[in-house]
Tab-separated table of C-alpha atoms in Angstrom:
chain	number	residue	atom	x	y	z
A	1	MET	CA	5.481	6.050	50.075
A	2	LYS	CA	2.707	7.829	49.445
A	3	ILE	CA	2.607	7.984	53.406
A	4	PHE	CA	6.382	8.817	53.800
A	5	TRP	CA	5.788	12.089	51.789
A	6	LYS	CA	3.265	13.108	53.736
A	7	TYR	CA	3.777	12.244	57.225
A	8	PHE	CA	7.996	11.619	58.030
A	9	PHE	CA	9.204	13.529	55.190
A	10	PRO	CA	7.969	17.819	56.418
A	11	PRO	CA	9.303	16.941	60.502
A	12	LEU	CA	12.528	15.553	58.641
A	13	TYR	CA	12.356	18.694	55.866
A	14	GLY	CA	12.580	20.636	59.082
A	15	LEU	CA	14.790	19.326	60.582
A	16	LEU	CA	17.230	19.023	58.383
A	17	VAL	CA	17.428	23.007	58.400
A	18	TYR	CA	17.370	23.462	61.626
A	19	PHE	CA	20.115	21.435	62.061
A	20	THR	CA	22.442	22.722	59.124
A	21	ILE	CA	21.522	26.584	60.742
A	22	ARG	CA	22.954	25.574	64.111
A	23	LEU	CA	25.644	23.797	62.441
A	24	LEU	CA	26.597	26.757	60.762
A	25	THR	CA	25.831	28.655	63.706
A	26	ASP	CA	27.970	27.321	66.115
A	27	SER	CA	30.450	26.725	64.718
A	28	ILE	CA	30.521	30.250	64.221
A	29	THR	CA	29.952	31.268	67.834
A	30	GLU	CA	31.376	27.732	69.464
A	31	MET	CA	28.255	28.157	71.277
A	32	LYS	CA	26.736	23.837	71.733
A	33	PHE	CA	22.560	24.758	71.522
A	34	TRP	CA	22.474	21.009	73.165
A	35	TYR	CA	24.136	22.773	75.878
A	36	ARG	CA	21.160	25.177	76.435
A	37	PRO	CA	17.865	25.006	78.604
A	38	LEU	CA	15.547	21.581	77.376
A	39	LEU	CA	12.361	23.652	77.262
A	40	VAL	CA	14.426	26.128	74.328
A	41	ASN	CA	15.686	23.346	72.567
A	42	MET	CA	12.430	21.661	71.818
A	43	ILE	CA	10.796	24.501	71.272
A	44	GLU	CA	13.187	24.952	68.468
A	45	ILE	CA	12.568	21.647	67.257
A	46	GLY	CA	8.739	21.744	66.931
A	47	SER	CA	8.413	24.795	65.473
A	48	SER	CA	11.014	23.795	62.957
A	49	MET	CA	8.948	20.409	62.174
A	50	LEU	CA	5.968	22.457	62.212
A	51	MET	CA	7.675	24.220	59.195
A	52	GLY	CA	7.712	21.803	57.521
A	53	TYR	CA	4.933	20.258	57.133
A	54	LEU	CA	3.662	24.525	56.421
A	55	PHE	CA	6.422	24.349	53.901
A	56	VAL	CA	5.178	20.972	52.052
A	57	TRP	CA	1.551	21.942	52.300
A	58	ILE	CA	2.359	25.120	50.808
A	59	PHE	CA	4.122	23.885	48.259
A	60	ASN	CA	1.548	21.117	47.026
A	61	LEU	CA	-1.267	24.255	46.645
A	62	LEU	CA	1.632	25.903	44.409
A	63	PHE	CA	2.404	22.732	42.328
A	64	ARG	CA	-1.353	22.089	41.802
A	65	TYR	CA	-1.943	25.881	40.698
A	66	PHE	CA	0.651	25.451	38.182
A	67	ASP	CA	0.333	22.113	36.736
A	68	GLN	CA	-3.439	23.428	35.983
A	69	LYS	CA	-1.856	26.505	34.555
A	70	SER	CA	0.477	24.447	32.393
A	71	GLN	CA	-2.083	21.713	30.928
A	72	ALA	CA	-1.927	23.367	27.690
A	73	GLY	CA	1.707	22.824	28.193
A	74	PHE	CA	5.368	23.533	29.262
A	75	SER	CA	6.981	27.217	28.863
A	76	TYR	CA	9.844	28.915	29.803
A	77	LYS	CA	7.502	31.760	30.918
A	78	ILE	CA	5.736	29.597	33.435
A	79	ILE	CA	8.454	27.832	35.482
A	80	LEU	CA	10.878	31.049	35.343
A	81	LYS	CA	7.315	32.958	37.142
A	82	GLU	CA	6.808	29.433	39.850
A	83	LEU	CA	10.343	30.018	40.790
A	84	LEU	CA	10.072	33.447	41.120
A	85	TYR	CA	7.208	32.169	43.744
A	86	VAL	CA	8.896	29.411	45.394
A	87	PHE	CA	11.902	32.312	46.372
A	88	ILE	CA	9.299	34.733	47.444
A	89	ILE	CA	7.342	31.655	48.954
A	90	ASN	CA	10.517	29.946	51.026
A	91	GLN	CA	11.931	33.542	52.118
A	92	LEU	CA	8.511	34.564	54.081
A	93	ILE	CA	8.607	31.125	55.870
A	94	GLN	CA	12.134	30.497	56.871
A	95	ASN	CA	11.655	34.755	58.149
A	96	ALA	CA	8.869	33.824	59.407
A	97	ILE	CA	9.783	31.012	61.462
A	98	PHE	CA	13.718	31.003	61.950
A	99	THR	CA	14.098	35.097	62.711
A	100	PRO	CA	11.892	35.274	65.791
A	101	MET	CA	14.533	32.130	66.781
A	102	ALA	CA	17.804	34.079	66.093
A	103	ALA	CA	15.725	37.207	67.790
A	104	PHE	CA	14.781	35.487	70.788
A	105	THR	CA	17.165	33.210	71.747
A	106	ASP	CA	21.272	33.189	72.379
A	107	ASN	CA	23.011	36.496	71.599
A	108	GLY	CA	20.215	38.052	69.126
A	109	LEU	CA	20.082	38.352	65.712
A	110	GLN	CA	23.315	39.077	63.884
A	111	SER	CA	23.894	39.239	60.659
A	112	PHE	CA	25.292	35.343	60.240
A	113	ASP	CA	21.915	34.966	61.719
A	114	LEU	CA	20.051	36.792	58.772
A	115	ILE	CA	22.896	35.175	55.783
A	116	ASP	CA	21.961	31.731	57.132
A	117	ILE	CA	18.143	32.398	57.404
A	118	ASN	CA	17.788	33.784	54.028
A	119	VAL	CA	20.493	31.351	52.295
A	120	ILE	CA	20.490	27.131	54.290
A	121	PRO	CA	16.693	27.064	54.008
A	122	LEU	CA	16.925	28.082	50.057
A	123	LEU	CA	19.355	25.977	48.880
A	124	TYR	CA	17.156	23.301	50.699
A	125	CYS	CA	14.237	24.479	49.617
A	126	LEU	CA	15.715	24.050	45.390
A	127	ILE	CA	16.966	21.515	46.103
A	128	TYR	CA	13.023	19.945	47.162
A	129	TYR	CA	12.098	22.368	44.380
A	130	GLY	CA	13.963	20.251	41.198
A	131	VAL	CA	13.503	16.745	42.584
A	132	ARG	CA	8.929	17.547	43.141
A	133	ARG	CA	9.277	19.523	39.396
A	134	SER	CA	12.126	17.056	37.248
A	135	ASN	CA	9.779	14.381	38.215
A	136	SER	CA	7.164	16.423	37.027
A	137	PHE	CA	7.872	17.912	34.125
A	138	LEU	CA	9.094	14.034	33.078
A	139	GLN	CA	5.839	12.505	33.878
A	140	ALA	CA	4.559	15.293	31.577
A	141	TYR	CA	6.951	14.586	29.185
A	142	ILE	CA	6.098	10.987	28.968
A	143	ASN	CA	2.108	11.534	29.065
A	144	ASN	CA	3.195	13.754	25.670
A	145	ARG	CA	4.798	11.111	24.453
A	146	LEU	CA	2.468	8.253	24.118
A	147	GLN	CA	-0.074	10.846	23.133
A	148	LEU	CA	1.532	12.382	20.117
A	149	GLU	CA	2.663	8.457	19.542
A	150	LYS	CA	-1.461	7.611	19.300
A	151	ILE	CA	-2.992	10.361	17.816
A	152	THR	CA	0.485	9.621	14.677
A	153	ASN	CA	-0.217	5.712	14.829
A	154	ASP	CA	-4.403	6.486	14.650
A	155	GLN	CA	-2.724	9.493	11.381
A	156	LEU	CA	-1.015	6.369	10.093
A	157	GLN	CA	-4.559	3.835	10.609
A	158	THR	CA	-6.256	6.458	8.665
A	159	GLU	CA	-3.496	6.209	5.743
A	160	LEU	CA	-3.062	2.525	5.488
A	161	LYS	CA	-7.096	1.966	5.196
A	162	PHE	CA	-7.490	4.713	2.913
A	163	LEU	CA	-4.262	3.479	0.315
A	164	ARG	CA	-5.994	-0.086	1.058
A	165	ALA	CA	-9.337	1.038	0.115
A	166	GLN	CA	-7.741	2.416	-3.398
A	167	TYR	CA	-6.852	-1.062	-5.112
A	168	HIS	CA	-10.253	-1.840	-4.721
A	169	PRO	CA	-12.128	0.017	-7.312
A	170	HIS	CA	-9.587	-0.937	-9.705
A	171	PHE	CA	-9.148	-4.270	-9.393
A	172	LEU	CA	-13.390	-4.214	-9.222
A	173	PHE	CA	-12.941	-1.553	-13.363
A	174	ASN	CA	-10.836	-5.103	-14.519
A	175	ALA	CA	-12.922	-7.915	-12.755
A	176	LEU	CA	-16.000	-6.729	-14.039
A	177	ASN	CA	-15.139	-6.050	-17.940
A	178	THR	CA	-13.894	-9.344	-17.813
A	179	ILE	CA	-16.976	-11.063	-16.921
A	180	TYR	CA	-18.276	-8.607	-19.324
A	181	PHE	CA	-16.460	-9.742	-22.188
A	182	GLN	CA	-16.780	-13.860	-21.071
A	183	MET	CA	-20.619	-13.698	-21.107
A	184	ASP	CA	-20.450	-13.085	-25.061
A	185	MET	CA	-18.429	-15.807	-25.324
A	186	ASP	CA	-19.198	-18.751	-22.941
A	187	VAL	CA	-21.990	-17.787	-19.935
A	188	GLU	CA	-21.138	-21.239	-18.291
A	189	ALA	CA	-17.694	-19.832	-18.153
A	190	ALA	CA	-18.578	-17.011	-17.350
A	191	LYS	CA	-20.180	-17.622	-14.159
A	192	LYS	CA	-17.160	-19.639	-12.795
A	193	THR	CA	-15.442	-16.503	-13.033
A	194	VAL	CA	-17.990	-14.629	-11.334
A	195	GLU	CA	-17.981	-17.569	-7.889
A	196	ARG	CA	-13.692	-16.996	-8.642
A	197	PHE	CA	-13.927	-13.102	-8.014
A	198	SER	CA	-16.468	-13.633	-5.233
A	199	GLU	CA	-13.520	-15.710	-2.978
A	200	LEU	CA	-10.862	-12.334	-4.193
A	201	LEU	CA	-13.399	-10.193	-3.085
A	202	ARG	CA	-14.581	-11.927	0.632
A	203	TYR	CA	-10.765	-12.294	1.479
A	204	GLN	CA	-10.549	-8.350	0.621
A	205	LEU	CA	-13.296	-7.388	2.882
A	206	TYR	CA	-13.073	-10.484	6.089
A	207	ASP	CA	-9.719	-12.096	5.687
A	208	GLN	CA	-8.219	-8.554	6.311
A	209	GLN	CA	-6.666	-9.099	9.817
A	210	GLN	CA	-3.409	-7.950	10.121
A	211	THR	CA	-0.882	-10.215	9.966
A	212	VAL	CA	-1.951	-13.695	7.042
A	213	SER	CA	0.053	-16.119	6.655
A	214	VAL	CA	1.854	-16.077	3.350
A	215	MET	CA	-0.126	-18.755	2.250
A	216	ASN	CA	-3.409	-17.441	2.069
A	217	GLU	CA	-1.235	-14.624	0.256
A	218	ILE	CA	-0.694	-17.546	-2.389
A	219	GLN	CA	-3.602	-18.569	-2.998
A	220	TYR	CA	-4.925	-15.061	-3.635
A	221	LEU	CA	-2.769	-14.199	-5.976
A	222	GLN	CA	-3.502	-17.205	-7.756
A	223	ASN	CA	-7.205	-17.015	-8.255
A	224	PHE	CA	-6.095	-13.086	-9.160
A	225	ILE	CA	-4.019	-14.711	-11.910
A	226	ALA	CA	-6.102	-17.180	-13.069
A	227	LEU	CA	-8.643	-14.633	-13.854
A	228	GLN	CA	-5.896	-11.881	-14.987
A	229	LYS	CA	-5.580	-14.990	-17.869
A	230	ILE	CA	-9.318	-15.661	-18.773
A	231	ARG	CA	-9.387	-11.488	-20.286
A	232	SER	CA	-4.787	-12.176	-21.153
A	233	SER	CA	-4.252	-12.240	-25.042
A	234	ARG	CA	-3.222	-16.446	-26.347
A	235	ARG	CA	0.017	-14.717	-27.560
A	236	LEU	CA	0.659	-13.843	-22.982
A	237	GLN	CA	3.913	-16.441	-22.375
A	238	LEU	CA	3.074	-16.819	-18.259
A	239	ASN	CA	5.176	-18.059	-15.950
A	240	VAL	CA	4.485	-18.666	-12.477
A	241	PHE	CA	6.681	-20.212	-9.447
A	242	PHE	CA	5.637	-19.631	-5.753
A	243	ASP	CA	8.010	-21.099	-3.573
A	244	GLU	CA	7.054	-24.304	-1.751
A	245	THR	CA	8.855	-23.783	1.364
A	246	LEU	CA	6.869	-20.991	2.286
A	247	HIS	CA	3.529	-21.627	4.764
A	248	ASP	CA	3.567	-20.021	7.580
A	249	GLU	CA	5.372	-17.163	7.879
A	250	GLN	CA	3.521	-13.568	8.840
A	251	VAL	CA	3.071	-10.599	6.084
A	252	TYR	CA	0.458	-8.168	5.472
A	253	PRO	CA	-1.554	-8.697	3.349
A	254	LEU	CA	-2.100	-6.838	-0.056
A	255	LEU	CA	1.268	-6.046	-0.886
A	256	PHE	CA	1.721	-8.541	-3.452
A	257	LEU	CA	-1.321	-7.594	-5.278
A	258	PRO	CA	-0.267	-4.306	-7.565
A	259	LEU	CA	2.864	-5.998	-8.854
A	260	VAL	CA	0.866	-8.925	-10.550
A	261	GLU	CA	-2.095	-6.565	-11.902
A	262	ASN	CA	1.029	-3.765	-13.058
A	263	ALA	CA	2.133	-7.003	-14.868
A	264	PHE	CA	-1.000	-8.223	-16.673
A	265	LYS	CA	-2.176	-3.943	-17.399
A	266	TYR	CA	0.811	-3.195	-18.711
A	267	VAL	CA	2.510	-6.646	-20.802
A	268	GLY	CA	2.735	-5.799	-24.027
A	269	GLY	CA	6.053	-6.757	-26.497
A	270	ASN	CA	6.582	-10.046	-26.651
A	271	PHE	CA	3.930	-10.550	-23.783
A	272	HIS	CA	6.030	-12.727	-21.328
A	273	ILE	CA	5.448	-12.091	-17.671
A	274	ASN	CA	7.642	-13.540	-15.460
A	275	ILE	CA	6.663	-14.113	-11.491
A	276	HIS	CA	8.557	-15.628	-8.743
A	277	LEU	CA	7.569	-15.977	-4.631
A	278	LYS	CA	10.160	-17.245	-3.097
A	279	LYS	CA	12.214	-17.708	1.037
A	280	GLN	CA	16.326	-16.213	1.239
A	281	ASP	CA	17.023	-17.076	4.761
A	282	HIS	CA	14.823	-14.589	7.017
A	283	GLU	CA	13.615	-12.877	3.576
A	284	ILE	CA	11.175	-13.282	0.922
A	285	SER	CA	11.883	-12.344	-1.962
A	286	PHE	CA	8.906	-11.101	-4.739
A	287	CYS	CA	10.207	-10.233	-8.310
A	288	VAL	CA	7.801	-9.236	-11.298
A	289	GLU	CA	8.551	-9.225	-14.607
A	290	ASN	CA	6.735	-8.317	-17.439
A	291	SER	CA	7.664	-6.955	-21.547
A	292	ILE	CA	6.759	-3.613	-21.776
A	293	PRO	CA	5.720	-2.750	-25.234
A	294	ASP	CA	7.993	0.504	-25.234
A	295	LYS	CA	10.020	2.020	-22.952
A	296	ILE	CA	8.187	5.470	-23.660
A	297	SER	CA	4.687	4.436	-23.709
A	298	PHE	CA	5.867	3.285	-20.359
A	299	GLN	CA	7.049	5.109	-18.525
A	300	GLU	CA	3.836	8.005	-19.800
A	301	LYS	CA	1.653	5.933	-17.556
A	302	GLY	CA	1.537	6.209	-14.391
A	303	GLY	CA	-0.917	4.812	-11.835
A	304	ILE	CA	-1.251	4.488	-7.439
A	305	GLY	CA	-0.330	1.118	-7.436
A	306	LEU	CA	2.963	1.535	-6.811
A	307	ASP	CA	2.968	4.534	-5.276
A	308	ASN	CA	0.595	3.354	-2.336
A	309	LEU	CA	2.686	-0.136	-2.613
A	310	LYS	CA	5.768	1.932	-1.242
A	311	ARG	CA	4.180	4.243	1.372
A	312	ARG	CA	2.783	1.079	2.549
A	313	LEU	CA	5.952	-0.412	2.739
A	314	GLU	CA	7.534	2.456	4.473
A	315	LEU	CA	4.328	1.725	7.098
A	316	LEU	CA	3.912	-1.754	7.583
A	317	TYR	CA	8.019	-2.035	7.108
A	318	PRO	CA	10.263	0.613	8.333
A	319	GLY	CA	13.869	-0.499	7.989
A	320	LYS	CA	12.391	-4.204	7.051
A	321	HIS	CA	11.893	-3.664	2.769
A	322	THR	CA	13.932	-3.286	0.270
A	323	PHE	CA	12.378	-2.190	-3.274
A	324	THR	CA	13.544	-1.931	-6.260
A	325	ALA	CA	11.737	-0.859	-10.107
A	326	GLN	CA	13.411	-1.030	-13.179
A	327	ILE	CA	12.777	-0.689	-16.759
A	328	LYS	CA	15.764	-3.280	-18.345
A	329	ASP	CA	15.658	-3.807	-22.130
A	330	ASP	CA	12.260	-4.277	-23.184
A	331	SER	CA	11.447	-5.801	-19.516
A	332	PHE	CA	9.768	-3.922	-16.226
A	333	LEU	CA	11.115	-5.543	-13.329
A	334	ALA	CA	9.792	-5.004	-9.942
A	335	GLU	CA	11.184	-6.539	-6.853
A	336	LEU	CA	9.738	-7.070	-3.086
A	337	LYS	CA	11.719	-8.185	-0.267
A	338	LEU	CA	10.178	-7.998	3.143
A	339	THR	CA	12.406	-9.705	6.212
A	340	THR	CA	10.116	-11.744	8.196
A	341	ARG	CA	11.466	-11.538	11.795
């Protein structure tokens, strides 16, 4: 294709312009140019073909010049300036080639010759310009969009890493606090807690591929719940259900953790926590409910956990999740649904 545009298109362009001018001129004068001497026709046709090469070469230089100037982005001023150059150069080239032809052949230079020479090539030039530049502008637009998407994706990945990193200090503080109090009561139990704690850390540090099996998340939650039960009140009534039909479904890691962590942090009143993870058609539903001591004190307390979770869901599951959190009677109910297809 490059060979065509470089070697075959320029003479074809010159011939198209030439024969269009001849067609209109001969229609007015009723002349049949093919009856003229062969040498005259060959000179005009050869000159038109050379004009095509000159035209394409100069316009390639012009386009490269403006492409360099518009690397920072296209603007109306640059495009208008380019069009002005296109108009001027086209008129100079066409008049330099075709005006002498009309002046020294046939009946000399007539008014209609000047009109044809200045109008017809300009129309073809604008068509050529539109085709060439529309492709360049489209490619530049696509490149800019790809670059913008790459920058946006990098920013989102950085934000995701930051949001996930914010879970660690909160989790570490609670776990270390549990081990600290347990060591005064039972050293052997504290050692086992440290082992479980190390498993949790290992999952966070080394098993953070883009998505994980939901079974890995369930095992992580089970270890986390076991660790939290150690430091919880004996009055706590804990009801945990994990759907056995969940196996290889892929989810992004550590999305369920903030809800469980939140439940253990704020549980009060009659001290009950219900944790349910189940599969519903093509959705994974995770529901956590915990009793609270009173509505006012709970609402006044905040934290980065749920806010970070909402933001991560927006980034990881746009349009494919629902998350609700509300106080219902003396309980706080949070429900997260993820679409897995």
